[in-house]
Coordinates of C-alpha atoms in Angstrom, one line a residue:
Chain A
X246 CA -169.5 -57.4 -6.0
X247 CA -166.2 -56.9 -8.0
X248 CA -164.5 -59.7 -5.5
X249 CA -166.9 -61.9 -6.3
X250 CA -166.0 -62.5 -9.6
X251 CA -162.5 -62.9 -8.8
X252 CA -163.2 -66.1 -6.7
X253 CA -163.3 -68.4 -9.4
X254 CA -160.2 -69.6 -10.7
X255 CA -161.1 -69.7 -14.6
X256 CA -162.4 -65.7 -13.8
X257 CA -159.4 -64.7 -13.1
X258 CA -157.7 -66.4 -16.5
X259 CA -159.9 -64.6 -18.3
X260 CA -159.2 -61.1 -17.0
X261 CA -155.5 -61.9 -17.0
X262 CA -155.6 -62.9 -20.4
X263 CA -157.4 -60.3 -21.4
X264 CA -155.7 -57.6 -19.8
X265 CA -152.2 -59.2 -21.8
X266 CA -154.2 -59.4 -25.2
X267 CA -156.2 -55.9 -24.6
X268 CA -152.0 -54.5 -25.2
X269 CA -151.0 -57.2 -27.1
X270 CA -153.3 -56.7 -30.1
X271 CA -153.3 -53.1 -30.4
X272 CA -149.5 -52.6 -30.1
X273 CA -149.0 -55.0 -32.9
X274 CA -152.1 -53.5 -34.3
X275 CA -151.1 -50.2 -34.9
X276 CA -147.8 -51.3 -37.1
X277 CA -150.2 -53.6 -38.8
X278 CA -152.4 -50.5 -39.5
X279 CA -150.0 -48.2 -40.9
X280 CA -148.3 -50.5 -42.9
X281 CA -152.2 -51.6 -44.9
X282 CA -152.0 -54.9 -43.5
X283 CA -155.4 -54.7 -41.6
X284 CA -156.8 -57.6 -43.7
X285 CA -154.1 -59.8 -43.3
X286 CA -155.1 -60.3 -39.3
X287 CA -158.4 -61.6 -40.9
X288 CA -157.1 -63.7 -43.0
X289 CA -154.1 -65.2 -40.6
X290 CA -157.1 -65.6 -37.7
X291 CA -159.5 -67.9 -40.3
X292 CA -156.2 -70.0 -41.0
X293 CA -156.0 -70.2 -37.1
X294 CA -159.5 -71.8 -37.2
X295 CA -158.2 -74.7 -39.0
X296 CA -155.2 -75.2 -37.0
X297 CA -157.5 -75.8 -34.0
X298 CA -160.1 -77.4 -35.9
X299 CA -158.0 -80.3 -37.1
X300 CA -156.6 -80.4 -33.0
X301 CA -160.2 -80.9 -31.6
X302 CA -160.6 -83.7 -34.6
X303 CA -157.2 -85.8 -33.4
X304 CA -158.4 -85.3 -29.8
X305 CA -161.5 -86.5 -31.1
X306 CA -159.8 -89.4 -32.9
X307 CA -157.0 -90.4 -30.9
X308 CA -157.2 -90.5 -27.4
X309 CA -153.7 -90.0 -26.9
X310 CA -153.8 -86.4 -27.9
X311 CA -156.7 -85.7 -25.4
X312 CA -154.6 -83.6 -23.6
X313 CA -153.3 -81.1 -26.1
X314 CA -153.8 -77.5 -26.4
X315 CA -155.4 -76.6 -29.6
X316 CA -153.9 -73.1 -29.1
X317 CA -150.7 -75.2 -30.5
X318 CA -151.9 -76.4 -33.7
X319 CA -153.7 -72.9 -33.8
X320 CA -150.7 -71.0 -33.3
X321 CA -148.5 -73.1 -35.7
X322 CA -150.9 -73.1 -38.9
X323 CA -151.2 -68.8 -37.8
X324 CA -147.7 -68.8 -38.6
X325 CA -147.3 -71.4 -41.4
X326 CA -150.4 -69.0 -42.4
X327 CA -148.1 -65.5 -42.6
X328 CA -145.2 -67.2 -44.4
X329 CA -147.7 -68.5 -47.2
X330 CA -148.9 -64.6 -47.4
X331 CA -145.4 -63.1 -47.4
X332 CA -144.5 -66.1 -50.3
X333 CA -148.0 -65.0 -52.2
X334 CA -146.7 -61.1 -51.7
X335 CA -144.0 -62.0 -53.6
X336 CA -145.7 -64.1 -56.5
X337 CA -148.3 -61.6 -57.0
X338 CA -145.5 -58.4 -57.0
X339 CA -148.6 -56.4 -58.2
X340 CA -151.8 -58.1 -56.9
X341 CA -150.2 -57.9 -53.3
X342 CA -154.4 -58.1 -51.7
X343 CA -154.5 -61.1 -53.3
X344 CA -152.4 -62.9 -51.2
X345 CA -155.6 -62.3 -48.0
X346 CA -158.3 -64.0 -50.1
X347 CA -156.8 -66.7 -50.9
X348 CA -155.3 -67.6 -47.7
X349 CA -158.6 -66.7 -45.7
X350 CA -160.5 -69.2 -48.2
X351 CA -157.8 -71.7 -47.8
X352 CA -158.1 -71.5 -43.9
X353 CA -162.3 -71.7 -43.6
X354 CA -162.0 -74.1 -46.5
X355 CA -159.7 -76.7 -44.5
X356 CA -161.8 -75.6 -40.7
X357 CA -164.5 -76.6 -42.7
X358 CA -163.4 -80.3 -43.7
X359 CA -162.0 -81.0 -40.5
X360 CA -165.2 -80.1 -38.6
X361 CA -166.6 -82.3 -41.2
X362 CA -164.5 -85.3 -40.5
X363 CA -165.5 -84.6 -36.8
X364 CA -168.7 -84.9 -37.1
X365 CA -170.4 -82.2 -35.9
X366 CA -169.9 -79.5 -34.1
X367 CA -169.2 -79.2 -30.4
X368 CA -169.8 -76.4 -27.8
X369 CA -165.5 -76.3 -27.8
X370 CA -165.4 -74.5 -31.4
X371 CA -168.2 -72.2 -30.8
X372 CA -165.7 -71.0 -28.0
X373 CA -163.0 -70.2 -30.3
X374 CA -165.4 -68.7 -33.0
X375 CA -166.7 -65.8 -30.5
X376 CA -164.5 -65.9 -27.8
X377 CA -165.4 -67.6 -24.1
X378 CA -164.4 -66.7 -20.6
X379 CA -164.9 -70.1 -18.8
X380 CA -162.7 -71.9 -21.4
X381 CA -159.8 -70.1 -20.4
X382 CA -157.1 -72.9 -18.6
X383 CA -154.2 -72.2 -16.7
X384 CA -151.7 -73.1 -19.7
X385 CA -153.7 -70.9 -22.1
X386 CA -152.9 -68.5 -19.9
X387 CA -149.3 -69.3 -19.3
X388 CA -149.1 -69.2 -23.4
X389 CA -150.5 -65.8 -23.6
X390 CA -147.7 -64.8 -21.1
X391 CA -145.0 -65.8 -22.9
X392 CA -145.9 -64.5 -26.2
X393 CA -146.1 -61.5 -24.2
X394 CA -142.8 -61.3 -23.2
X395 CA -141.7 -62.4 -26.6
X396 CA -143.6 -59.6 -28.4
X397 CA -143.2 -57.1 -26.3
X398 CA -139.2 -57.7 -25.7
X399 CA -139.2 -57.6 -29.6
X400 CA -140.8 -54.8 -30.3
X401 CA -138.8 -52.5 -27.8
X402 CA -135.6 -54.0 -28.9
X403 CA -136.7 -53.6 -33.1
X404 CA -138.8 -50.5 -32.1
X405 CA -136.7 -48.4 -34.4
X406 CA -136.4 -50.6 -37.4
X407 CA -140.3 -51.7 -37.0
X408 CA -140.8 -47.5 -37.4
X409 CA -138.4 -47.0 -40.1
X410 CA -140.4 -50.2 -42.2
X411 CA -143.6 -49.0 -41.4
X412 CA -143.2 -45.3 -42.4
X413 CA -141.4 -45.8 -45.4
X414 CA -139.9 -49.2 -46.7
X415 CA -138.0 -48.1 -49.3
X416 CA -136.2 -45.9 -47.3
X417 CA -135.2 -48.7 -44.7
X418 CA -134.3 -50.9 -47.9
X419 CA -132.2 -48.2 -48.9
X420 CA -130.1 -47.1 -45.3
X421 CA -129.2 -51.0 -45.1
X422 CA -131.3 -52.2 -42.3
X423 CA -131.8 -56.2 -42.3
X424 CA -135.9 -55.1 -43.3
X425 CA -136.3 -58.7 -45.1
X426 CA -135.5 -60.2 -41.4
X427 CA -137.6 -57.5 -39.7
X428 CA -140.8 -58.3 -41.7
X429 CA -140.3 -61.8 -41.0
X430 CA -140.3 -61.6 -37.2
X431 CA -143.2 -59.1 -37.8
X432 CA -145.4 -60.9 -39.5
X433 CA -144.7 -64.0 -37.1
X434 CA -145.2 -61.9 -33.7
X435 CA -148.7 -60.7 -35.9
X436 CA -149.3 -64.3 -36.0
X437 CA -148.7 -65.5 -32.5
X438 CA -151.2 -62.8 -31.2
X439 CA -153.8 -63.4 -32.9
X440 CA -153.5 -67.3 -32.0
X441 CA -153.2 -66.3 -28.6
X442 CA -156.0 -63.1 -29.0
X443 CA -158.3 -65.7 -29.9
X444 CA -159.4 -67.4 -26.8
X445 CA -161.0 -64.3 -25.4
X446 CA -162.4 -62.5 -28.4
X447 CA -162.8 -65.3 -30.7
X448 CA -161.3 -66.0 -34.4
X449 CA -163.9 -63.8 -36.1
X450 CA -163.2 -60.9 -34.1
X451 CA -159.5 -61.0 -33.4
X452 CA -158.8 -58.4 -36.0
X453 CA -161.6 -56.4 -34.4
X454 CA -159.2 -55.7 -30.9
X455 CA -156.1 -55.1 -33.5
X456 CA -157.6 -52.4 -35.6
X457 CA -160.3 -50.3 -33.7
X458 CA -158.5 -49.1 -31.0
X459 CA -155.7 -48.4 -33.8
X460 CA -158.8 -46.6 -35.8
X461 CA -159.4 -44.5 -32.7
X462 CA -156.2 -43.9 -31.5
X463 CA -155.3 -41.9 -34.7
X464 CA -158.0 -39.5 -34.6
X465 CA -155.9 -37.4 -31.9
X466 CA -152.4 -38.8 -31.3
X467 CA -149.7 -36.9 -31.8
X468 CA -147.0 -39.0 -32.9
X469 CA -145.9 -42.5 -32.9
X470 CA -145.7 -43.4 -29.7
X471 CA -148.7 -41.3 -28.9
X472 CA -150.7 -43.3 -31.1
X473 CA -149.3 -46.7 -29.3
X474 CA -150.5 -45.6 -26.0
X475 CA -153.9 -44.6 -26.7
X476 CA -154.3 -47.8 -28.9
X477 CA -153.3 -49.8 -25.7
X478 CA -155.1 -47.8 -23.3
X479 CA -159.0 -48.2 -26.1
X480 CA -157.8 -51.9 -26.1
X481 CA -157.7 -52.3 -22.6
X482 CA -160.7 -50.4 -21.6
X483 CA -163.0 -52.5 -24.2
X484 CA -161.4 -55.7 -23.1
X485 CA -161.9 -55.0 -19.2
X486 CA -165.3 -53.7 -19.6
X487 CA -165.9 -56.1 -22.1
X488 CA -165.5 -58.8 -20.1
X489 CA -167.2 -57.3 -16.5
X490 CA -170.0 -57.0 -19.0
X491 CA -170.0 -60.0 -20.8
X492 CA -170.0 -62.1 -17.2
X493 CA -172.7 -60.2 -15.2
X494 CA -175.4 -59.6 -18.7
X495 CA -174.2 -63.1 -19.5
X496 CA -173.2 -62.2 -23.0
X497 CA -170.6 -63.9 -25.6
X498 CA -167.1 -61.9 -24.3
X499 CA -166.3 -60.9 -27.6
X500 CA -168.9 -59.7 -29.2
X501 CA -169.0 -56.9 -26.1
X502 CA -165.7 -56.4 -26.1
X503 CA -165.9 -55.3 -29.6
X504 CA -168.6 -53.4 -29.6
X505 CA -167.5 -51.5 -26.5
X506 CA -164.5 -50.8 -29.1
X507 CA -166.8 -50.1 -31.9
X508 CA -168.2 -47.3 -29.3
X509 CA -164.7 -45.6 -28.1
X510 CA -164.0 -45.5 -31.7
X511 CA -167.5 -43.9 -33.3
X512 CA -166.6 -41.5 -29.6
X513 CA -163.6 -41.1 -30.7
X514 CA -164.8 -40.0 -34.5
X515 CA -167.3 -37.7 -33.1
X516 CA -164.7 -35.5 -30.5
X517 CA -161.4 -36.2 -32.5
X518 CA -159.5 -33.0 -32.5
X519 CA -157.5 -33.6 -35.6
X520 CA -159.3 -32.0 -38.5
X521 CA -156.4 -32.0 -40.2
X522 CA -156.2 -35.5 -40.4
X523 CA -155.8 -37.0 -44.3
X524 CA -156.9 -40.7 -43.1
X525 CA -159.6 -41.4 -45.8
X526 CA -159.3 -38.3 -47.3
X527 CA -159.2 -38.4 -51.2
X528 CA -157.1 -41.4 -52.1
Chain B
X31 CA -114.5 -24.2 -60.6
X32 CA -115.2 -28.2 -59.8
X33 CA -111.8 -29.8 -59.3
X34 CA -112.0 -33.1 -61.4
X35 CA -108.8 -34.6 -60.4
X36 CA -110.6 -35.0 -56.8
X37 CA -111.6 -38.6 -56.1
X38 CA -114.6 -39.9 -57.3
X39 CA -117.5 -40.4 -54.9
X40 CA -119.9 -42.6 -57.3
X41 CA -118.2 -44.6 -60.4
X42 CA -120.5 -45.6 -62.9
X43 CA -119.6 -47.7 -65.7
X44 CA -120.7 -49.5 -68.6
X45 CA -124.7 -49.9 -67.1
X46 CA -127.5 -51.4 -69.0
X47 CA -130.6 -52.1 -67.4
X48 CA -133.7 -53.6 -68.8
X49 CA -137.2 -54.9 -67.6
X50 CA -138.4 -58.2 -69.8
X51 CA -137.8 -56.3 -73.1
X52 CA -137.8 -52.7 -72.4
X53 CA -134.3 -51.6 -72.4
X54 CA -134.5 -48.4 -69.4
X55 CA -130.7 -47.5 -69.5
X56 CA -127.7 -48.3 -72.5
X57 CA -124.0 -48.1 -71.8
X58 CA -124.4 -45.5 -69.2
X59 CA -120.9 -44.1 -67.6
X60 CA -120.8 -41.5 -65.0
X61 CA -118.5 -40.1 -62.5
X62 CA -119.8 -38.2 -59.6
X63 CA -116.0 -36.3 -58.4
X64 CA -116.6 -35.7 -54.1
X65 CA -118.0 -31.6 -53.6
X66 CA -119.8 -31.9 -56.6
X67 CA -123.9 -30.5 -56.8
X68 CA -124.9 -32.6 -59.9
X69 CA -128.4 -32.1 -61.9
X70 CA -129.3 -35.6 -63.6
X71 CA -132.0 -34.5 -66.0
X72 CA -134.1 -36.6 -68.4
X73 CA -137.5 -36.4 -69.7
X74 CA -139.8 -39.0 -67.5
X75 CA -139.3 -42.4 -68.8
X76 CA -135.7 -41.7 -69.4
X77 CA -134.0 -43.9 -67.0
X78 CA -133.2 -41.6 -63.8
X79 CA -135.1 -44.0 -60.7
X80 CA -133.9 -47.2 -62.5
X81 CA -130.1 -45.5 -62.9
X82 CA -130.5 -44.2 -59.0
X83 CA -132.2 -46.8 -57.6
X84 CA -129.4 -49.0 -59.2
X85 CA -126.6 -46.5 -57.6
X86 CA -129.2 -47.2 -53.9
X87 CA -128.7 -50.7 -54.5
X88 CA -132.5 -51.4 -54.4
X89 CA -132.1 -53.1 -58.0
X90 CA -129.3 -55.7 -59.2
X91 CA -126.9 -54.7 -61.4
X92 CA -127.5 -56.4 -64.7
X93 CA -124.4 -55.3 -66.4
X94 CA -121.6 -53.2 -65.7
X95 CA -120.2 -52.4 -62.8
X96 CA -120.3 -49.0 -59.6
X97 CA -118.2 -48.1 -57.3
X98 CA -119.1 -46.4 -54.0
X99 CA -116.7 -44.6 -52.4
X100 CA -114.1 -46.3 -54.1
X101 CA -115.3 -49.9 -53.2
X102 CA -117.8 -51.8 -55.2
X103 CA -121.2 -52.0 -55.0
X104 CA -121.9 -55.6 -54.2
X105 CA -119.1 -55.2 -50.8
X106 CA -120.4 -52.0 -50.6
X107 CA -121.9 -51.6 -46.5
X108 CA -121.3 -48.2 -45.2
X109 CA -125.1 -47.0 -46.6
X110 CA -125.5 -44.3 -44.1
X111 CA -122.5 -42.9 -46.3
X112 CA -125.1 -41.9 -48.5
X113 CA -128.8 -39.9 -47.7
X114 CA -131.7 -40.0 -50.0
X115 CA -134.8 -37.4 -50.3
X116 CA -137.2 -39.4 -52.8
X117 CA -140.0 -38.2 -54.6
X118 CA -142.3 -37.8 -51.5
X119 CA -145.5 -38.2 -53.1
X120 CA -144.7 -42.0 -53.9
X121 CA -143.7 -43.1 -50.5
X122 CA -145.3 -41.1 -47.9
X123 CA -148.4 -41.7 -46.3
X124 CA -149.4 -38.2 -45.3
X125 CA -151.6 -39.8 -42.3
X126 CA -149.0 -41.9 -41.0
X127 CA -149.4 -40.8 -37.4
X128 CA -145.5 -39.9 -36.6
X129 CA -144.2 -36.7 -35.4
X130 CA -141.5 -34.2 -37.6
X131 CA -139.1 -35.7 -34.4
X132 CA -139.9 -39.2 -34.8
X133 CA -139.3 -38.7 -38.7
X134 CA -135.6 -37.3 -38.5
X135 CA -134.8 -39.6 -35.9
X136 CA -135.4 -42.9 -38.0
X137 CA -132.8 -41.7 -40.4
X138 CA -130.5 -42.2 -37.5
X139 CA -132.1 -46.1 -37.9
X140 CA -128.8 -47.6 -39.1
X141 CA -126.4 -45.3 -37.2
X142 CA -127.5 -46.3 -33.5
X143 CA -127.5 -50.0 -34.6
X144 CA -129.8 -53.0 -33.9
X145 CA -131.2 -53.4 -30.3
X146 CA -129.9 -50.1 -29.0
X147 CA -131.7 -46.9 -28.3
X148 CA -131.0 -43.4 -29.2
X149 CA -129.2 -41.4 -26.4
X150 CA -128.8 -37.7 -26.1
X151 CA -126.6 -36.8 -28.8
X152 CA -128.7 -38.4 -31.3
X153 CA -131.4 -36.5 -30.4
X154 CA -129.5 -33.4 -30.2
X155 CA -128.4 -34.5 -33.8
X156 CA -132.4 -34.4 -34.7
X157 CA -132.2 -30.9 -33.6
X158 CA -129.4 -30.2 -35.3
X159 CA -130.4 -31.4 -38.8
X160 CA -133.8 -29.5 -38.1
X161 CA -131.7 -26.5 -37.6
X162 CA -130.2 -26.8 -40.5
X163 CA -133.2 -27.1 -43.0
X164 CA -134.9 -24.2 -40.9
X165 CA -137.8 -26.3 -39.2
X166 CA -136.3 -26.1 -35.6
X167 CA -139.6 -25.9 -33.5
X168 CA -141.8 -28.1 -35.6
X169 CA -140.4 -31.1 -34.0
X170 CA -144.0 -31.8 -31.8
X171 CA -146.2 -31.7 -34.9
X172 CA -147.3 -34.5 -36.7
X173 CA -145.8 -34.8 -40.4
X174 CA -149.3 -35.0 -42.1
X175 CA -150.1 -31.4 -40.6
X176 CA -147.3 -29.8 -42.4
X177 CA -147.2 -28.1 -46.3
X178 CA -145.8 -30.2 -49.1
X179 CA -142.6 -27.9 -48.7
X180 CA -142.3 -28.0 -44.8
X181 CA -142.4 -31.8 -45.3
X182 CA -139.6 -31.9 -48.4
X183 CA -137.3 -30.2 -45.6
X184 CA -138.1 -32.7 -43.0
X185 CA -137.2 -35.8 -45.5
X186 CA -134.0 -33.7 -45.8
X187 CA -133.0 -33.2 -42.6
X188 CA -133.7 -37.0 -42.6
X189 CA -131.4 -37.7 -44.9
X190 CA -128.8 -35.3 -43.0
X191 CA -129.3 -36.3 -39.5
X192 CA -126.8 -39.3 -40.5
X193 CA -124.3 -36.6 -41.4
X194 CA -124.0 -38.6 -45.1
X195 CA -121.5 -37.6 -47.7
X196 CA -123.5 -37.6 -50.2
X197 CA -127.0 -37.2 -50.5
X198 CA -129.3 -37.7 -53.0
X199 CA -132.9 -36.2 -54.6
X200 CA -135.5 -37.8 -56.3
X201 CA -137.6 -34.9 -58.3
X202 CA -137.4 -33.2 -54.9
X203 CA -139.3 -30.2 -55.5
X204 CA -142.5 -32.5 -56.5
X205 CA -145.7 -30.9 -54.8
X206 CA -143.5 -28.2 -53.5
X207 CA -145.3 -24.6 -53.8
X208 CA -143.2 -23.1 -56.9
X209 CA -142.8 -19.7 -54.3
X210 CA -140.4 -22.2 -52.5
X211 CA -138.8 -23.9 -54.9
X212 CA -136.5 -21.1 -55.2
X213 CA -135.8 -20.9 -51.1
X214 CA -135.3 -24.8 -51.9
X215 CA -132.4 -24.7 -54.2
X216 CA -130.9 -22.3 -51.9
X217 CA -130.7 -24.4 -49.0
X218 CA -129.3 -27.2 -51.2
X219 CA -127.0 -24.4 -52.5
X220 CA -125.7 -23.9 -48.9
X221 CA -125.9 -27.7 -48.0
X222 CA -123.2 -28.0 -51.0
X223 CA -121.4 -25.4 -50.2
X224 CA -120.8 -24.8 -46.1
X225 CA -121.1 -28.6 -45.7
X226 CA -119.0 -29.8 -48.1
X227 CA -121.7 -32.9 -48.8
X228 CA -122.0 -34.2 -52.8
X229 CA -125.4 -33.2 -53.9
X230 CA -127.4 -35.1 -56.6
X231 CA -130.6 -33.9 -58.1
X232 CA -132.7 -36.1 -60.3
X233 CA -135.4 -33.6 -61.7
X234 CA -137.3 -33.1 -65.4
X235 CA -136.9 -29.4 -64.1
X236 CA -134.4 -28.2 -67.2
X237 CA -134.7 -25.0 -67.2
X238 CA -134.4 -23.5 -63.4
X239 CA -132.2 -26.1 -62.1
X240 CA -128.9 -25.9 -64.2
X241 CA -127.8 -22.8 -62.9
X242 CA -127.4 -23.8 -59.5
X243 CA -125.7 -26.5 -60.0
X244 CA -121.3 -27.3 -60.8
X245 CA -122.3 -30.2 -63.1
X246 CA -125.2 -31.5 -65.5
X247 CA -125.6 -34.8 -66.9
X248 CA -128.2 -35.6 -69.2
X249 CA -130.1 -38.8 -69.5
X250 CA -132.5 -40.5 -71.9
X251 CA -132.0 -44.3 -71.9
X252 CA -127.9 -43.4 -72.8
X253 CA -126.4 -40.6 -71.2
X254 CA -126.3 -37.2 -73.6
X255 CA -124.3 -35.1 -71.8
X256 CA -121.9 -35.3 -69.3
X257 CA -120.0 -32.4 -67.5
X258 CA -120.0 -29.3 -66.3
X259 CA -122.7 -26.5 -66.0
X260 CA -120.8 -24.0 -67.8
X261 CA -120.0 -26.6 -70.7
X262 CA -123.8 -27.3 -70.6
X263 CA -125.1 -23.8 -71.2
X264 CA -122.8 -23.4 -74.1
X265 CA -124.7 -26.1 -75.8
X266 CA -127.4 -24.2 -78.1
X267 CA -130.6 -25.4 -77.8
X268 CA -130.3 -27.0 -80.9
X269 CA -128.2 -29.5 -79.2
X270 CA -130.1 -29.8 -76.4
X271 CA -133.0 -30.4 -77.9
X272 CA -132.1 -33.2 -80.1
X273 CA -130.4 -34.7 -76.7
X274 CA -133.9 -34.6 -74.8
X275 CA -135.6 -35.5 -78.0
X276 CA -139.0 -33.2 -79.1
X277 CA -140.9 -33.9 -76.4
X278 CA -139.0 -31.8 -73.9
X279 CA -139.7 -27.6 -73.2
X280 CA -136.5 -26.0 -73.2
X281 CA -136.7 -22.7 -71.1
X282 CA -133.8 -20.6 -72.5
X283 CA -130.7 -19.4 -70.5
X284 CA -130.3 -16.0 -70.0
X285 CA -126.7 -15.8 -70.1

């Protein structure tokens, strides 16, 4: 039975994308989680939507462009996306949340008018919005690979500095790491994944597969790296399941892929050893 | 006691510092001479962060000029020269899932150097600086599990691990159980001493902490005072008190 599903080409897309996304998201997750930045993966996946609404309107439009990816466009207003949020950051020193609103509006706001000017919907976007298995090609898949490497070669070669910012910024301001430069590449490997995330789970839920295995994951790691591997290892088990799921009940991949997270983390709530924990404990 | 013909390890001169209108620090001049355990004390408000995080080099200089080791602030690169313990309440996020090992070894961040990875003797360096603050064995647990004390000695030992000469403390005994404050000082007391490492303490605290210290400088907006201890408690509290302005409890000196 599990062969079976295997056969098809697109099938097995899917599960490799997924099985690259179900680590991607949650190793950039967790950094994104304990530096308070949960939102921002919101915000940066709506701005996504635009960048791939405005591609399915020029391939609409011009039949040159038939061929592009709109993982592309996606991916390159994701990023444009983060540097506007680090630029907001800085103009609101004090408001820094206000920086998420304003780019989320901006990015539905603009997906909006370019589904507007295409007249209509079409099945392609509902793909994107919540995530589709058959519409996973061969160069989606080759994209998610390389980000991949990228990210992940990143991360183990900053792993140090990315700590250091994340436990306590001031400090690595202070000791004379290059943090400015590290944020930067941060906040652009944030946006890459969640471009690339996308395909599976779907915009609204791409900060879903960042954050709840994150959630879970702290309820009984012990240490950093601790908390990295059990985020990977919730992240992969809702994303495979998710998708053997979502193909044989015929239901939208990422909506079961998050909810099998949803389920590992209330599990994870209910057994959690640490009772010692101060997550949500009196602010 | 304090030798003050002995190099200088911080120069400050001539500082002002202000935010839009508020003028934080005026014509401040300090010299920190190398071995020395020095208590910066002010009332809150007075100045201290904006005069240390100034010395850090997290603000610009706005006037006047420090020198770091000799060499000025603006060339200034050899930051793990210098450790800093700040008040841990402001930049700690007691969940943060990391363990007391992962903790030290980030203060070794800028001493192993971009895209490398910590070998064996920086880890045995972890130890070491463990050792040294008396939390050898605790290196498993998560910080967040820890006392308010227990962690104060791990932010230390971060601050050591670099083997800095000088190091530096933000109100450090902040959410520190007063039964260890004492232990506290001690360990600093020892740190000064055995180690040799220039020590300085930015605290309200008065009262308790200019006795342990060689040298006392007193700050509120301009600096008050400036030398050492034993020239500070032969100030009457007269003295002091118009220095700190009414707003300040003077605990007296028994001496």
């Amino acid at each position: 039975m599990i062969s079976g599903i295997f056969q098809f080409e697109f099938l097995q897309n899917a599960f490799l994308t997924g099985i690259i996304i179900g680590a991607l998201a949650p190793l950039l997750g967790v950094f994104v989680v304990v530096r308070r930045m949960s939102l921002i993966a919101d915000a940066l996946s709506h701005v996504t939507l635009a960048g791939i609404a405005l591609s399915l309107l020029l391939e609409k439009r011009f039949m040159a462009l038939a061929g592009l990816n709109p993982l592309y466009l996606g991916m390159a207003f994701s990023v444009a996306g983060s540097l506007f949020i680090e630029r907001l950051r800085n103009v609101y020193r004090h408001y820094q949340e206000l920086a998420i609103p304003i780019i989320l509006s901006g990015g539905i706001g603009l997906s909006v008018i370019f589904i507007s000017l295409a007249e209509g919907f079409n099945t392609d976007l509902y793909g994107y919005l919540f995530g589709s298995v058959s519409a996973v090609s061969r160069t989606d898949l080759w994209v998610v690979v390389a980000v991949f490497l990228i990210v992940v070669l990143t991360v183990i070669l900053l792993y140090k500095e990315l700590f250091l910012l994340s436990f306590d910024e001031e400090h690595a301001r202070a000791s004379g790491i290059p943090s400015k430069w590290i944020h930067f590449i941060f906040i652009i490997m944030v946006a890459m994944v969640i471009s690339v995330s996308m395909r599976i789970v779907g915009i609204l839920l791409v900060s879903a597969l960042m954050t709840l295995p994150v959630a879970a994951s702290l309820r009984f790691a012990n240490g950093f790296k601790q908390t990295i591997f059990f985020s990977i290892l919730f992240g992969e088990i809702s994303v495979i399941a998710g998708l053997f799921l979502s193909y044989y009940l015929d239901l939208a991949p990422g909506g079961t892929i998050v909810i099998i997270a949803v389920g590992l983390l209330v599990t994870a709530i209910l057994i959690g050893k640490r009772k010692k924990t101060k997550w949500g404990e009196g602010k | 006691m304090e030798d003050t013909r002995k190099k200088p390890i911080i120069e400050v001169k001539d500082i002002s510092y202000k935010y839009a209108e508020d003028h934080v620090l005026e014509h401040v001049s300090l010299n920190v001479p190398e071995g020395a355990f020095l208590a910066l004390v002010g009332p809150n408000g007075s100045g201290k962060s904006t005069l240390l995080k100034l010395i850090l080099g997290l603000l610009k200089l706005q006037s006047g000029k420090i020198k770091l080791f000799g060499e000025d602030i603006r060339m200034f690169k050899d930051w793990d020269q210098i450790g800093f313990v700040s008040q841990k309440a402001n930049s700690f996020n007691t969940g943060f899932p990391a363990s007391v090992f992962e903790v030290v070894q980030s203060g070794l961040t800028k001493k192993i150097g971009l895209f490398a990875f910590p070998k064996k003797k920086h880890r045995e360096k972890v130890l070491d600086a463990l050792k040294s603050v008396g939390m050898l064995g605790f290196q498993d647990r998560n910080i967040g599990e820890l006392s308010g004390g227990q962690q104060q000695r791990v932010f230390i030992a971060r601050a050591l691990v670099s083997e800095p000469k000088l190091l530096i403390l933000d109100e450090p005994t902040v959410g520190v159980d007063s039964r260890h404050v004492h232990e506290f000082y001690q360990l600093l007391g020892e740190l000064n001493k055995k180690s040799g490492i220039t020590l300085i303490l930015v605290t309200h605290d008065v009262g308790t902490v200019t006795d342990k210290v060689s040298h006392v400088a007193c700050l509120n907006k301009s600096l008050h005072f400036h030398g050492d201890a034993e020239e500070y408690h032969s100030l009457d509290e007269k003295e002091l008190s118009t220095m700190y302005g009414t707003s300040v409890q003077l605990i007296s000196h028994n001496h």
